[in-house]
CSV table of C-alpha atoms in Angstrom, one decimal:
chain,number,residue,atom,x,y,z
A,3,MET,CA,0.0,0.0,0.0
A,4,LYS,CA,1.2,3.5,-0.8
A,5,ASN,CA,2.5,5.4,2.2
A,6,PHE,CA,-0.1,8.2,2.7
A,7,PRO,CA,1.6,11.4,3.9
A,8,ILE,CA,0.2,13.2,6.9
A,9,PRO,CA,0.6,16.9,6.2
A,10,ILE,CA,1.8,19.4,8.8
A,11,LYS,CA,0.5,22.9,9.2
A,12,GLU,CA,3.1,24.5,6.9
A,13,GLN,CA,2.1,22.1,4.1
A,14,VAL,CA,-1.6,22.9,3.9
A,15,SER,CA,-3.7,25.8,2.6
A,16,PRO,CA,-4.1,29.0,4.8
A,17,ALA,CA,-7.8,28.0,5.5
A,18,ASN,CA,-6.7,24.5,6.7
A,19,GLN,CA,-3.9,26.1,8.7
A,20,ALA,CA,-6.5,28.0,10.7
A,21,ILE,CA,-8.5,24.8,11.2
A,22,PHE,CA,-5.3,23.1,12.4
A,23,ASP,CA,-4.9,25.9,15.0
A,24,ASN,CA,-8.5,25.5,16.1
A,25,LEU,CA,-8.0,21.7,16.5
A,26,ASN,CA,-4.9,22.2,18.5
A,27,GLY,CA,-6.8,24.5,20.8
A,28,MET,CA,-9.7,22.2,21.2
A,29,VAL,CA,-8.1,18.7,21.2
A,30,GLY,CA,-4.5,19.6,22.0
A,31,PHE,CA,-3.2,18.2,18.7
A,32,VAL,CA,-4.3,17.7,15.1
A,33,PRO,CA,-5.5,14.1,14.8
A,34,ASN,CA,-3.9,12.3,11.9
A,35,LEU,CA,-7.3,11.5,10.3
A,36,TYR,CA,-8.3,15.2,10.3
A,37,ALA,CA,-4.9,16.2,9.0
A,38,ILE,CA,-5.2,14.0,5.9
A,39,PHE,CA,-8.5,15.7,5.0
A,40,ALA,CA,-6.3,18.8,4.5
A,41,HIS,CA,-4.7,17.4,1.3
A,42,SER,CA,-7.9,18.9,-0.2
A,43,ASP,CA,-8.4,22.6,0.2
A,44,THR,CA,-12.1,22.2,1.1
A,45,ALA,CA,-12.6,18.6,2.5
A,46,LEU,CA,-11.6,19.4,6.1
A,47,SER,CA,-13.9,22.3,6.5
A,48,ASP,CA,-16.7,20.4,4.7
A,49,TYR,CA,-16.3,17.4,6.9
A,50,LEU,CA,-16.2,19.5,10.1
A,51,ALA,CA,-19.3,21.3,9.0
A,52,LEU,CA,-21.1,17.9,8.6
A,53,GLN,CA,-19.7,16.6,11.9
A,54,ASN,CA,-20.7,19.7,13.9
A,55,ARG,CA,-24.1,20.3,12.4
A,56,LYS,CA,-27.1,20.7,14.7
A,57,SER,CA,-28.8,17.4,15.3
A,58,SER,CA,-31.7,15.9,17.3
A,59,ILE,CA,-29.2,13.3,18.4
A,60,ARG,CA,-27.5,13.9,21.8
A,61,ALA,CA,-23.8,13.6,22.3
A,62,LYS,CA,-24.0,10.2,24.1
A,63,GLU,CA,-26.2,8.8,21.3
A,64,ARG,CA,-23.7,10.1,18.7
A,65,GLU,CA,-21.0,8.2,20.4
A,66,VAL,CA,-23.1,5.0,20.3
A,67,ILE,CA,-23.5,5.5,16.5
A,68,ASN,CA,-19.8,6.3,16.0
A,69,LEU,CA,-18.7,3.2,17.9
A,70,VAL,CA,-21.2,0.8,16.3
A,71,VAL,CA,-20.4,1.9,12.8
A,72,SER,CA,-16.7,1.8,13.4
A,73,GLN,CA,-17.0,-1.6,14.9
A,74,VAL,CA,-19.0,-2.9,11.9
A,75,ASN,CA,-16.4,-1.4,9.6
A,76,ASN,CA,-13.5,-2.6,11.7
A,77,CYS,CA,-11.9,0.9,11.8
A,78,SER,CA,-9.2,0.8,14.5
A,79,TYR,CA,-8.6,4.6,14.2
A,80,CYS,CA,-12.2,5.6,14.8
A,81,LEU,CA,-12.8,3.0,17.5
A,82,SER,CA,-9.8,4.3,19.3
A,83,ALA,CA,-10.8,8.0,19.0
A,84,HIS,CA,-14.4,7.4,19.8
A,85,THR,CA,-13.6,5.2,22.8
A,86,GLN,CA,-12.0,8.4,24.3
A,87,PHE,CA,-14.9,10.6,23.3
A,88,ALA,CA,-17.3,8.0,24.8
A,89,LYS,CA,-15.4,8.1,28.1
A,90,MET,CA,-15.6,11.9,28.0
A,91,ASN,CA,-19.4,11.5,27.7
A,92,GLY,CA,-19.6,9.3,30.8
A,93,PHE,CA,-19.5,5.8,29.5
A,94,THR,CA,-17.4,3.2,31.3
A,95,ASP,CA,-15.0,0.8,29.7
A,96,GLU,CA,-17.4,-2.1,30.0
A,97,GLN,CA,-20.3,0.0,28.6
A,98,ILE,CA,-18.2,1.0,25.6
A,99,LEU,CA,-17.5,-2.7,24.9
A,100,ASP,CA,-21.3,-3.4,25.2
A,101,ILE,CA,-22.0,-0.5,22.8
A,102,ARG,CA,-19.5,-1.9,20.2
A,103,ARG,CA,-21.3,-5.2,20.4
A,104,ALA,CA,-24.6,-3.4,19.9
A,105,ASN,CA,-25.8,-5.2,23.0
A,106,ILE,CA,-26.6,-2.5,25.6
A,107,GLY,CA,-28.1,-4.0,28.7
A,108,PHE,CA,-27.7,-0.7,30.7
A,109,ASP,CA,-30.1,1.4,28.6
A,110,ALA,CA,-33.0,0.1,26.5
A,111,LYS,CA,-33.2,3.2,24.3
A,112,LEU,CA,-29.5,3.2,23.5
A,113,ASP,CA,-29.8,-0.5,22.8
A,114,ALA,CA,-32.5,0.1,20.2
A,115,LEU,CA,-30.4,2.8,18.6
A,116,ALA,CA,-27.3,0.5,18.5
A,117,LYS,CA,-29.2,-2.3,16.9
A,118,LEU,CA,-30.7,0.0,14.3
A,119,VAL,CA,-27.2,1.4,13.5
A,120,LYS,CA,-25.7,-2.0,13.3
A,121,SER,CA,-28.4,-3.4,11.0
A,122,THR,CA,-28.3,-0.3,8.8
A,123,THR,CA,-24.5,-0.4,8.5
A,124,GLU,CA,-24.2,-4.1,7.9
A,125,ASN,CA,-27.0,-4.1,5.3
A,126,ARG,CA,-25.9,-0.9,3.5
A,127,GLY,CA,-29.0,1.1,4.5
A,128,HIS,CA,-31.5,-1.8,4.5
A,129,ALA,CA,-32.0,-2.2,8.3
A,130,SER,CA,-34.2,-5.0,9.5
A,131,THR,CA,-37.9,-4.3,10.1
A,132,GLU,CA,-37.4,-5.4,13.7
A,133,ALA,CA,-34.5,-3.0,14.3
A,134,LEU,CA,-36.5,-0.1,12.8
A,135,GLU,CA,-39.7,-0.9,14.7
A,136,SER,CA,-37.7,-1.2,18.0
A,137,PHE,CA,-36.1,2.2,17.3
A,138,TYR,CA,-39.4,3.9,17.0
A,139,ALA,CA,-40.9,2.0,19.9
A,140,ALA,CA,-37.9,3.3,22.1
A,141,GLY,CA,-39.2,6.8,21.5
A,142,TYR,CA,-37.2,8.0,18.5
A,143,ASP,CA,-39.0,9.7,15.6
A,144,GLU,CA,-38.6,10.4,11.9
A,145,ALA,CA,-36.3,13.4,12.5
A,146,ASN,CA,-34.1,11.2,14.7
A,147,LEU,CA,-33.9,8.6,12.0
A,148,ILE,CA,-32.7,11.2,9.4
A,149,ASP,CA,-30.1,12.5,11.9
A,150,VAL,CA,-28.9,9.0,12.7
A,151,VAL,CA,-28.4,8.3,8.9
A,152,ILE,CA,-26.4,11.5,8.6
A,153,ILE,CA,-24.2,10.5,11.5
A,154,ILE,CA,-23.7,7.0,10.1
A,155,GLY,CA,-22.6,8.6,6.8
A,156,ASP,CA,-20.2,10.9,8.6
A,157,LYS,CA,-18.6,7.9,10.3
A,158,ILE,CA,-18.5,5.8,7.1
A,159,ILE,CA,-16.5,8.7,5.5
A,160,THR,CA,-13.8,8.5,8.2
A,161,ASN,CA,-13.9,4.7,8.4
A,162,TYR,CA,-13.3,4.4,4.7
A,163,LEU,CA,-10.7,7.2,4.6
A,164,HIS,CA,-8.7,5.3,7.3
A,165,ALA,CA,-9.1,2.0,5.4
A,166,LEU,CA,-7.8,3.6,2.2
A,167,THR,CA,-4.9,5.5,3.8
A,168,ASP,CA,-3.9,3.3,6.8
A,169,ILE,CA,-2.5,6.2,8.6
A,170,PRO,CA,-1.2,5.6,12.2
A,171,VAL,CA,-3.7,5.7,15.0
A,172,ASP,CA,-2.7,8.6,17.3
A,173,TRP,CA,-5.2,7.9,20.1
A,174,PRO,CA,-4.9,5.2,22.8
A,175,LEU,CA,-5.7,2.0,21.0
A,176,ALA,CA,-9.2,0.6,21.7
A,177,PRO,CA,-9.2,-3.0,23.0
A,178,GLU,CA,-10.0,-5.7,20.5
A,179,LEU,CA,-13.4,-7.5,20.8
A,180,GLU,CA,-13.6,-11.2,20.6
A,181,THR,CA,-15.1,-12.0,17.2
A,182,ALA,CA,-17.6,-14.4,18.7
A,183,THR,CA,-19.2,-11.5,20.7
A,184,ILE,CA,-19.8,-9.0,17.8
Protein backbone atom coordinates (compact mmCIF):
# COMPACT_ATOMS: atom_id res chain seq x y z
CA MET A 1 0.00 0.00 0.00
CA LYS A 2 1.22 3.51 -0.80
CA ASN A 3 2.47 5.40 2.24
CA PHE A 4 -0.08 8.19 2.69
CA PRO A 5 1.65 11.35 3.93
CA ILE A 6 0.21 13.22 6.89
CA PRO A 7 0.61 16.92 6.20
CA ILE A 8 1.82 19.37 8.81
CA LYS A 9 0.47 22.89 9.18
CA GLU A 10 3.05 24.48 6.87
CA GLN A 11 2.07 22.10 4.05
CA VAL A 12 -1.64 22.93 3.91
CA SER A 13 -3.70 25.85 2.64
CA PRO A 14 -4.12 28.96 4.81
CA ALA A 15 -7.76 27.99 5.48
CA ASN A 16 -6.67 24.54 6.65
CA GLN A 17 -3.87 26.09 8.74
CA ALA A 18 -6.52 28.04 10.65
CA ILE A 19 -8.50 24.83 11.20
CA PHE A 20 -5.32 23.10 12.44
CA ASP A 21 -4.89 25.95 14.96
CA ASN A 22 -8.50 25.48 16.14
CA LEU A 23 -8.04 21.71 16.46
CA ASN A 24 -4.85 22.23 18.46
CA GLY A 25 -6.77 24.53 20.78
CA MET A 26 -9.72 22.15 21.21
CA VAL A 27 -8.09 18.71 21.22
CA GLY A 28 -4.47 19.58 21.99
CA PHE A 29 -3.23 18.20 18.66
CA VAL A 30 -4.32 17.73 15.07
CA PRO A 31 -5.52 14.12 14.80
CA ASN A 32 -3.93 12.32 11.86
CA LEU A 33 -7.30 11.51 10.33
CA TYR A 34 -8.28 15.19 10.28
CA ALA A 35 -4.85 16.17 8.95
CA ILE A 36 -5.20 13.97 5.88
CA PHE A 37 -8.45 15.70 4.96
CA ALA A 38 -6.26 18.81 4.51
CA HIS A 39 -4.73 17.37 1.32
CA SER A 40 -7.88 18.90 -0.15
CA ASP A 41 -8.39 22.65 0.24
CA THR A 42 -12.06 22.16 1.13
CA ALA A 43 -12.56 18.64 2.51
CA LEU A 44 -11.55 19.35 6.11
CA SER A 45 -13.90 22.32 6.51
CA ASP A 46 -16.68 20.45 4.68
CA TYR A 47 -16.25 17.40 6.91
CA LEU A 48 -16.17 19.46 10.12
CA ALA A 49 -19.33 21.29 9.05
CA LEU A 50 -21.05 17.92 8.59
CA GLN A 51 -19.72 16.56 11.87
CA ASN A 52 -20.65 19.66 13.88
CA ARG A 53 -24.11 20.30 12.39
CA LYS A 54 -27.11 20.74 14.67
CA SER A 55 -28.84 17.45 15.34
CA SER A 56 -31.69 15.90 17.29
CA ILE A 57 -29.20 13.26 18.43
CA ARG A 58 -27.52 13.88 21.81
CA ALA A 59 -23.75 13.57 22.31
CA LYS A 60 -24.02 10.17 24.06
CA GLU A 61 -26.22 8.82 21.27
CA ARG A 62 -23.74 10.15 18.69
CA GLU A 63 -20.96 8.18 20.36
CA VAL A 64 -23.10 5.03 20.28
CA ILE A 65 -23.52 5.52 16.53
CA ASN A 66 -19.82 6.27 16.00
CA LEU A 67 -18.71 3.21 17.94
CA VAL A 68 -21.17 0.79 16.34
CA VAL A 69 -20.43 1.93 12.77
CA SER A 70 -16.69 1.85 13.41
CA GLN A 71 -16.97 -1.65 14.90
CA VAL A 72 -18.95 -2.94 11.91
CA ASN A 73 -16.40 -1.38 9.56
CA ASN A 74 -13.47 -2.59 11.70
CA CYS A 75 -11.88 0.87 11.84
CA SER A 76 -9.20 0.84 14.53
CA TYR A 77 -8.63 4.59 14.19
CA CYS A 78 -12.25 5.60 14.79
CA LEU A 79 -12.78 2.96 17.48
CA SER A 80 -9.78 4.35 19.34
CA ALA A 81 -10.80 8.00 18.99
CA HIS A 82 -14.44 7.40 19.84
CA THR A 83 -13.58 5.22 22.82
CA GLN A 84 -11.95 8.36 24.26
CA PHE A 85 -14.94 10.55 23.33
CA ALA A 86 -17.35 7.99 24.81
CA LYS A 87 -15.41 8.11 28.09
CA MET A 88 -15.63 11.92 28.05
CA ASN A 89 -19.41 11.48 27.65
CA GLY A 90 -19.60 9.34 30.79
CA PHE A 91 -19.50 5.78 29.45
CA THR A 92 -17.42 3.20 31.34
CA ASP A 93 -14.96 0.82 29.65
CA GLU A 94 -17.43 -2.07 29.99
CA GLN A 95 -20.32 0.01 28.62
CA ILE A 96 -18.18 0.97 25.62
CA LEU A 97 -17.54 -2.70 24.87
CA ASP A 98 -21.30 -3.38 25.15
CA ILE A 99 -21.99 -0.49 22.77
CA ARG A 100 -19.50 -1.86 20.24
CA ARG A 101 -21.27 -5.22 20.43
CA ALA A 102 -24.63 -3.42 19.91
CA ASN A 103 -25.84 -5.23 23.01
CA ILE A 104 -26.55 -2.52 25.56
CA GLY A 105 -28.10 -3.95 28.70
CA PHE A 106 -27.74 -0.75 30.70
CA ASP A 107 -30.07 1.44 28.56
CA ALA A 108 -32.98 0.10 26.46
CA LYS A 109 -33.25 3.23 24.30
CA LEU A 110 -29.53 3.21 23.45
CA ASP A 111 -29.80 -0.52 22.78
CA ALA A 112 -32.54 0.08 20.18
CA LEU A 113 -30.38 2.79 18.60
CA ALA A 114 -27.29 0.55 18.51
CA LYS A 115 -29.22 -2.33 16.94
CA LEU A 116 -30.68 -0.05 14.25
CA VAL A 117 -27.24 1.40 13.49
CA LYS A 118 -25.65 -2.03 13.30
CA SER A 119 -28.40 -3.40 11.03
CA THR A 120 -28.30 -0.29 8.83
CA THR A 121 -24.51 -0.37 8.48
CA GLU A 122 -24.21 -4.11 7.91
CA ASN A 123 -27.00 -4.06 5.31
CA ARG A 124 -25.91 -0.85 3.53
CA GLY A 125 -29.01 1.09 4.50
CA HIS A 126 -31.49 -1.77 4.54
CA ALA A 127 -32.05 -2.19 8.28
CA SER A 128 -34.21 -5.02 9.48
CA THR A 129 -37.87 -4.27 10.08
CA GLU A 130 -37.42 -5.40 13.68
CA ALA A 131 -34.54 -2.95 14.29
CA LEU A 132 -36.50 -0.08 12.77
CA GLU A 133 -39.66 -0.88 14.73
CA SER A 134 -37.67 -1.16 17.98
CA PHE A 135 -36.06 2.21 17.25
CA TYR A 136 -39.45 3.90 16.96
CA ALA A 137 -40.86 1.97 19.94
CA ALA A 138 -37.95 3.27 22.05
CA GLY A 139 -39.18 6.82 21.49
CA TYR A 140 -37.25 7.95 18.47
CA ASP A 141 -39.04 9.69 15.60
CA GLU A 142 -38.56 10.41 11.89
CA ALA A 143 -36.30 13.42 12.49
CA ASN A 144 -34.10 11.23 14.70
CA LEU A 145 -33.89 8.60 11.96
CA ILE A 146 -32.69 11.17 9.45
CA ASP A 147 -30.09 12.51 11.87
CA VAL A 148 -28.93 8.95 12.66
CA VAL A 149 -28.39 8.27 8.95
CA ILE A 150 -26.37 11.49 8.58
CA ILE A 151 -24.16 10.47 11.52
CA ILE A 152 -23.73 6.97 10.05
CA GLY A 153 -22.65 8.62 6.78
CA ASP A 154 -20.23 10.89 8.65
CA LYS A 155 -18.63 7.89 10.32
CA ILE A 156 -18.48 5.84 7.12
CA ILE A 157 -16.50 8.70 5.54
CA THR A 158 -13.79 8.52 8.19
CA ASN A 159 -13.86 4.70 8.42
CA TYR A 160 -13.31 4.42 4.68
CA LEU A 161 -10.69 7.16 4.61
CA HIS A 162 -8.71 5.34 7.27
CA ALA A 163 -9.10 2.03 5.45
CA LEU A 164 -7.77 3.58 2.24
CA THR A 165 -4.86 5.46 3.83
CA ASP A 166 -3.95 3.25 6.81
CA ILE A 167 -2.51 6.25 8.62
CA PRO A 168 -1.19 5.64 12.16
CA VAL A 169 -3.65 5.74 15.05
CA ASP A 170 -2.69 8.63 17.31
CA TRP A 171 -5.19 7.85 20.10
CA PRO A 172 -4.86 5.21 22.83
CA LEU A 173 -5.74 1.96 21.05
CA ALA A 174 -9.21 0.59 21.69
CA PRO A 175 -9.20 -2.99 22.95
CA GLU A 176 -10.05 -5.74 20.48
CA LEU A 177 -13.42 -7.45 20.77
CA GLU A 178 -13.63 -11.20 20.60
CA THR A 179 -15.15 -11.97 17.19
CA ALA A 180 -17.65 -14.37 18.73
CA THR A 181 -19.20 -11.49 20.69
CA ILE A 182 -19.77 -9.05 17.82
